[in-house]
PDB file of C-alpha atoms in Angstrom:
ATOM      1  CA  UNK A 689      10.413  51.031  19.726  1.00 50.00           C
ATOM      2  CA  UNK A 690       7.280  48.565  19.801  1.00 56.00           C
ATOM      3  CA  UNK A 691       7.515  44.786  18.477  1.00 54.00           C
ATOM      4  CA  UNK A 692       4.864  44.263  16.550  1.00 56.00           C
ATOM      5  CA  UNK A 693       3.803  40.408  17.973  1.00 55.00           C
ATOM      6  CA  UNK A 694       1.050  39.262  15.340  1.00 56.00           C
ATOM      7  CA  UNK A 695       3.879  39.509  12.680  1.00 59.00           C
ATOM      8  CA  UNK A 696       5.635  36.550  13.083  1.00 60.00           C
ATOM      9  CA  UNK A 697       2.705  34.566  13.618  1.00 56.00           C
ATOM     10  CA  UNK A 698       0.958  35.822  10.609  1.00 56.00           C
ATOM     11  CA  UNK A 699       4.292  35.384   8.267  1.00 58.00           C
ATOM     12  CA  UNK A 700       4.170  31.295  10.233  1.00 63.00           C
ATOM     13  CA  UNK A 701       0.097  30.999   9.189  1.00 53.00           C
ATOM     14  CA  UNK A 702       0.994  32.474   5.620  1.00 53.00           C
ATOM     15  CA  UNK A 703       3.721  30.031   5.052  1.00 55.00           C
ATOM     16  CA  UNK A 704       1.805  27.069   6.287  1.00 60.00           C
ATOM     17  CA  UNK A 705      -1.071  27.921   3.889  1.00 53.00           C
ATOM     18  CA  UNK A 706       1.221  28.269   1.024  1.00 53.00           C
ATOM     19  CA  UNK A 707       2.949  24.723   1.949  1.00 57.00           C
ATOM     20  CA  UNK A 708      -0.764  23.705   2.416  1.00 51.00           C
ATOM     21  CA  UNK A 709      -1.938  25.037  -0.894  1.00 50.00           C
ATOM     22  CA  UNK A 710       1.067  23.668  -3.477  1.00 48.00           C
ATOM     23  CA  UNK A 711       0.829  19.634  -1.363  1.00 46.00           C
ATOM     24  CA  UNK A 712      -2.655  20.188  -2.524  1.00 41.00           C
ATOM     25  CA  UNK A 713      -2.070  20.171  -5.887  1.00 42.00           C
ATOM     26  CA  UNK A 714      -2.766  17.446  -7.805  1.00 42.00           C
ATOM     27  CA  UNK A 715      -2.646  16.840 -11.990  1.00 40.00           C
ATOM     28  CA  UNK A 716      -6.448  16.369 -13.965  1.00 40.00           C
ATOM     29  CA  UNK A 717      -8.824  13.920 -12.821  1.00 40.00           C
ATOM     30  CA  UNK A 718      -8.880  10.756 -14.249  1.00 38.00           C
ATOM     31  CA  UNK A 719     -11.538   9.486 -12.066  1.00 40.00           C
ATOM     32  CA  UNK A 720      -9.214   6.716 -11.010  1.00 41.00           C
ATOM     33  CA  UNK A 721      -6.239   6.616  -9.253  1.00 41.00           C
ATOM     34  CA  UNK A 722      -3.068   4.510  -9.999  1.00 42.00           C
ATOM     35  CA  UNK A 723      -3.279   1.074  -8.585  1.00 43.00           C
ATOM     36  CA  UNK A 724      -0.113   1.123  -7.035  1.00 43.00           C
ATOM     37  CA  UNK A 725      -0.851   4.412  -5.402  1.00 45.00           C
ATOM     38  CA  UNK A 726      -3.629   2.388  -3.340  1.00 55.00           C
ATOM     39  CA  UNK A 727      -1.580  -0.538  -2.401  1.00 86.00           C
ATOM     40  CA  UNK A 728      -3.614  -2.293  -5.132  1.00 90.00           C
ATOM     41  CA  UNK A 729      -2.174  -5.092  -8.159  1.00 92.00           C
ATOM     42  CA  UNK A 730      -5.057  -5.818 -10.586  1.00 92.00           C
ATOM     43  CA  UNK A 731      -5.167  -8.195 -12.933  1.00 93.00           C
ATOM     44  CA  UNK A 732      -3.677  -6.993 -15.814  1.00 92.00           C
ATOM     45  CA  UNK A 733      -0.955  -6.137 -13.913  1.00 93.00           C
ATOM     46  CA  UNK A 734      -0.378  -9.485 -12.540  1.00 93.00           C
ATOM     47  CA  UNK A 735      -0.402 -10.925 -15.924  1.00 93.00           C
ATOM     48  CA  UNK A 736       2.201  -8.223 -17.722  1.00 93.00           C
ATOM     49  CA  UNK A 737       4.347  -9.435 -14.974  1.00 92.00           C
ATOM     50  CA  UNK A 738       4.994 -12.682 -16.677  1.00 93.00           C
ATOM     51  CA  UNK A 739       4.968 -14.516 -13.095  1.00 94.00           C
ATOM     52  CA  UNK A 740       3.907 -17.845 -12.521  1.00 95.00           C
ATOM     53  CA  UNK A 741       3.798 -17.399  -9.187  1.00 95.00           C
ATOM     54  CA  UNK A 742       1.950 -14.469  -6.589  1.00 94.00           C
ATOM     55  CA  UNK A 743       5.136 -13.905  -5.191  1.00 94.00           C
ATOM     56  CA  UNK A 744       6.769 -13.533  -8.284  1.00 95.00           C
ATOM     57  CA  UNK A 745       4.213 -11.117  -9.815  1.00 95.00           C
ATOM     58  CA  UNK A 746       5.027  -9.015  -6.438  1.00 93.00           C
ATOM     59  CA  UNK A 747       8.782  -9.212  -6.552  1.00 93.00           C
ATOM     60  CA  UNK A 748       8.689  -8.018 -10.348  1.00 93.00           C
ATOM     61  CA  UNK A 749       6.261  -5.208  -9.845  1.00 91.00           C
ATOM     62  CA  UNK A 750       5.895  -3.844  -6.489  1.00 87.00           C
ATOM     63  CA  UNK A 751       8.891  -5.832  -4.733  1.00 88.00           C
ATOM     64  CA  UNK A 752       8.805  -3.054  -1.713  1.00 82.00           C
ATOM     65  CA  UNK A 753       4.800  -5.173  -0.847  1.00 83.00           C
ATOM     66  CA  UNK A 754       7.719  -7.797   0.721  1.00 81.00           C
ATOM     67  CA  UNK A 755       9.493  -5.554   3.374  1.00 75.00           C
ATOM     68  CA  UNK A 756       8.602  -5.439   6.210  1.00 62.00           C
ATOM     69  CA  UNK A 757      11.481  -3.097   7.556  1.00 57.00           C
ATOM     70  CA  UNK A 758       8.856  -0.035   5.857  1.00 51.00           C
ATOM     71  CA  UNK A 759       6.170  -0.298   8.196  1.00 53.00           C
ATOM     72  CA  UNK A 760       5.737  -0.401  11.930  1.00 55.00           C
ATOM     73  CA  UNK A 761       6.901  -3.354  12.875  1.00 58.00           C
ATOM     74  CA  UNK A 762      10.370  -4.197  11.085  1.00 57.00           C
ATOM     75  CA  UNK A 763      10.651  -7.576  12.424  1.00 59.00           C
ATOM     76  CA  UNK A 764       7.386  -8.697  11.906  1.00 66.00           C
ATOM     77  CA  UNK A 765       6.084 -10.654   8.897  1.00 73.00           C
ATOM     78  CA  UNK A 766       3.276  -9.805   7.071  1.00 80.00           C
ATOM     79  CA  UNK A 767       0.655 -11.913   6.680  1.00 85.00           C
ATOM     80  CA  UNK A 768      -1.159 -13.505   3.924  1.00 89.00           C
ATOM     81  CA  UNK A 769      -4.353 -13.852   2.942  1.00 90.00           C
ATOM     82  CA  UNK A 770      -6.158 -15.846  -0.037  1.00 93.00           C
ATOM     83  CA  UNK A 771      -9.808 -14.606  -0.357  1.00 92.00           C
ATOM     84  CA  UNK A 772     -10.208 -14.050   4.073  1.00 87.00           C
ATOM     85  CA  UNK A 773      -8.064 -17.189   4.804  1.00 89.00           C
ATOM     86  CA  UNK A 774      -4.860 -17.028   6.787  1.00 88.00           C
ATOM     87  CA  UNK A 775      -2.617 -18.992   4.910  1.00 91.00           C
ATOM     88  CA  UNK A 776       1.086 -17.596   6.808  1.00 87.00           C
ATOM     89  CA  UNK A 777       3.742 -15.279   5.734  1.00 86.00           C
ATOM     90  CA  UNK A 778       4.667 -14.354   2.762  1.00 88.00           C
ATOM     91  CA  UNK A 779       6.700 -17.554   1.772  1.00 90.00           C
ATOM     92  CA  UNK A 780       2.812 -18.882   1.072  1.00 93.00           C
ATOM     93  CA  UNK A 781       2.629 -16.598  -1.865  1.00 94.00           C
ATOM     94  CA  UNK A 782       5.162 -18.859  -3.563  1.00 94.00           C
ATOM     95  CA  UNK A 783       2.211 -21.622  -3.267  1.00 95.00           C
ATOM     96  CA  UNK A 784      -0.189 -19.351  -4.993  1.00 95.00           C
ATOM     97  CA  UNK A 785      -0.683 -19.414  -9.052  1.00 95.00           C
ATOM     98  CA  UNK A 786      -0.215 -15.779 -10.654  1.00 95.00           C
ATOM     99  CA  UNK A 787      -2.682 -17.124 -13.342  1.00 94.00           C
ATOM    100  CA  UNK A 788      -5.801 -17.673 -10.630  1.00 95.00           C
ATOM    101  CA  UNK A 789      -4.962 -14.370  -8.993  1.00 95.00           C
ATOM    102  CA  UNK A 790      -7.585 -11.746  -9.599  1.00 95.00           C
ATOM    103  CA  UNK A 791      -6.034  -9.086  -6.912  1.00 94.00           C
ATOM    104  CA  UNK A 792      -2.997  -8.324  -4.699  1.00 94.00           C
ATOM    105  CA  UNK A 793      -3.838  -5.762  -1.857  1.00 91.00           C
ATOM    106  CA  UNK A 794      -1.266  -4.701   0.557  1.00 88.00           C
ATOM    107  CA  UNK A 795      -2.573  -3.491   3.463  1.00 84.00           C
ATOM    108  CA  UNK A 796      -0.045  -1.548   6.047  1.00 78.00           C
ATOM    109  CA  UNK A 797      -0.144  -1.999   9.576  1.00 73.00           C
ATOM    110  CA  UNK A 798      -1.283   1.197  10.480  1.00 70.00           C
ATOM    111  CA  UNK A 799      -4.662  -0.093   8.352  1.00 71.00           C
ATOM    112  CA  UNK A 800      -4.947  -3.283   9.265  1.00 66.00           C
ATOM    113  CA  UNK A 801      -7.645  -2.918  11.443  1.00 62.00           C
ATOM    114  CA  UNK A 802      -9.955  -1.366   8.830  1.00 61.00           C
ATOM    115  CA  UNK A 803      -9.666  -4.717   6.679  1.00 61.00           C
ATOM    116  CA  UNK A 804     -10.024  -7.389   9.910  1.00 62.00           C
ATOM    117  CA  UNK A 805      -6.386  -7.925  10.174  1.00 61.00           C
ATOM    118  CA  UNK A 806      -4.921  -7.096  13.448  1.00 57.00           C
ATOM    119  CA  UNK A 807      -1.150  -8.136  12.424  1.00 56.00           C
ATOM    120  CA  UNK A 808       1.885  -5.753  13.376  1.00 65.00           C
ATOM    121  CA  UNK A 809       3.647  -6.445  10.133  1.00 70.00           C
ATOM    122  CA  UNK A 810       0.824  -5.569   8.007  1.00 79.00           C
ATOM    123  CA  UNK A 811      -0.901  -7.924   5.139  1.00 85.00           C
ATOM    124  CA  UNK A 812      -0.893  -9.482   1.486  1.00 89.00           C
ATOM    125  CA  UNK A 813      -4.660  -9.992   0.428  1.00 90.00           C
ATOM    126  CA  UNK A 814      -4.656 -11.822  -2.736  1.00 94.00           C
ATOM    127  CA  UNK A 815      -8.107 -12.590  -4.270  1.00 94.00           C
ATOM    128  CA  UNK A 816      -8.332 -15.620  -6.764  1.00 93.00           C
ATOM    129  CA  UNK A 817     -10.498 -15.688  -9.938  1.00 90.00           C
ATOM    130  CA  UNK A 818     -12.938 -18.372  -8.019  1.00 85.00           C
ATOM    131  CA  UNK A 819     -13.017 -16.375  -4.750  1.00 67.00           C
ATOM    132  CA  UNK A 820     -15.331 -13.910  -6.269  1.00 56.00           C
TER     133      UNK A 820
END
């Protein structure tokens, strides 16, 4: 009796286009995807959090922004940044206003390169109202 070889590896290529084709699927277009799906904390958001301070507004709404043990480099600290300036870790966000904050970005570690910032514990970019 003869083993037909292709069938296993057409039953494998089948079931990776099926996993392929449902990871693929994705609800109507908005035109805009959720801001915490890009990393991202906009304004609004910032204000609805009631905080008076950047780290605050973080804690309240996307408190997993302050671990570091989720990235690359679980002993590293991210860094923060207010509008391209190195200010520290991300104790300096306590220093920072909620009310003049116009964006939070997180930025991973994996990506920091793409934004200028080479740190192993990834990055906090906050832009202020005036920094614009």
């Amino acid at each position: 009796m003869r083993v037909n070889a292709r069938r296993p590896y057409l039953a494998i290529c089948c079931a990776i286009a099926a996993i392929t084709a449902c990871a693929s699927q994705r609800g109507p277009d908005t035109g805009a995807a959720p801001s915490s799906a890009l990393g991202v904390m906009t304004e609004s958001e910032i204000a609805e959090s009631q905080a008076t301070t950047a780290y605050d507004a973080i804690a309240r709404k996307h408190p997993m922004f302050l671990i570091s043990k989720v990235d690359l480099a679980p002993t590293a600290e991210r860094e923060v940044y207010l509008n391209g300036i190195r200010l520290g870790g991300v104790n300096e966000l306590r220093s920072i206003p909620a009310k003049e904050v116009k964006e939070i970005r997180f930025v991973r570690a994996i990506d920091g390169a793409a934004f200028g910032v080479g740190r192993s514990g990834g990055a906090i970019l906050v832009i202020s109202k005036a920094g614009r």
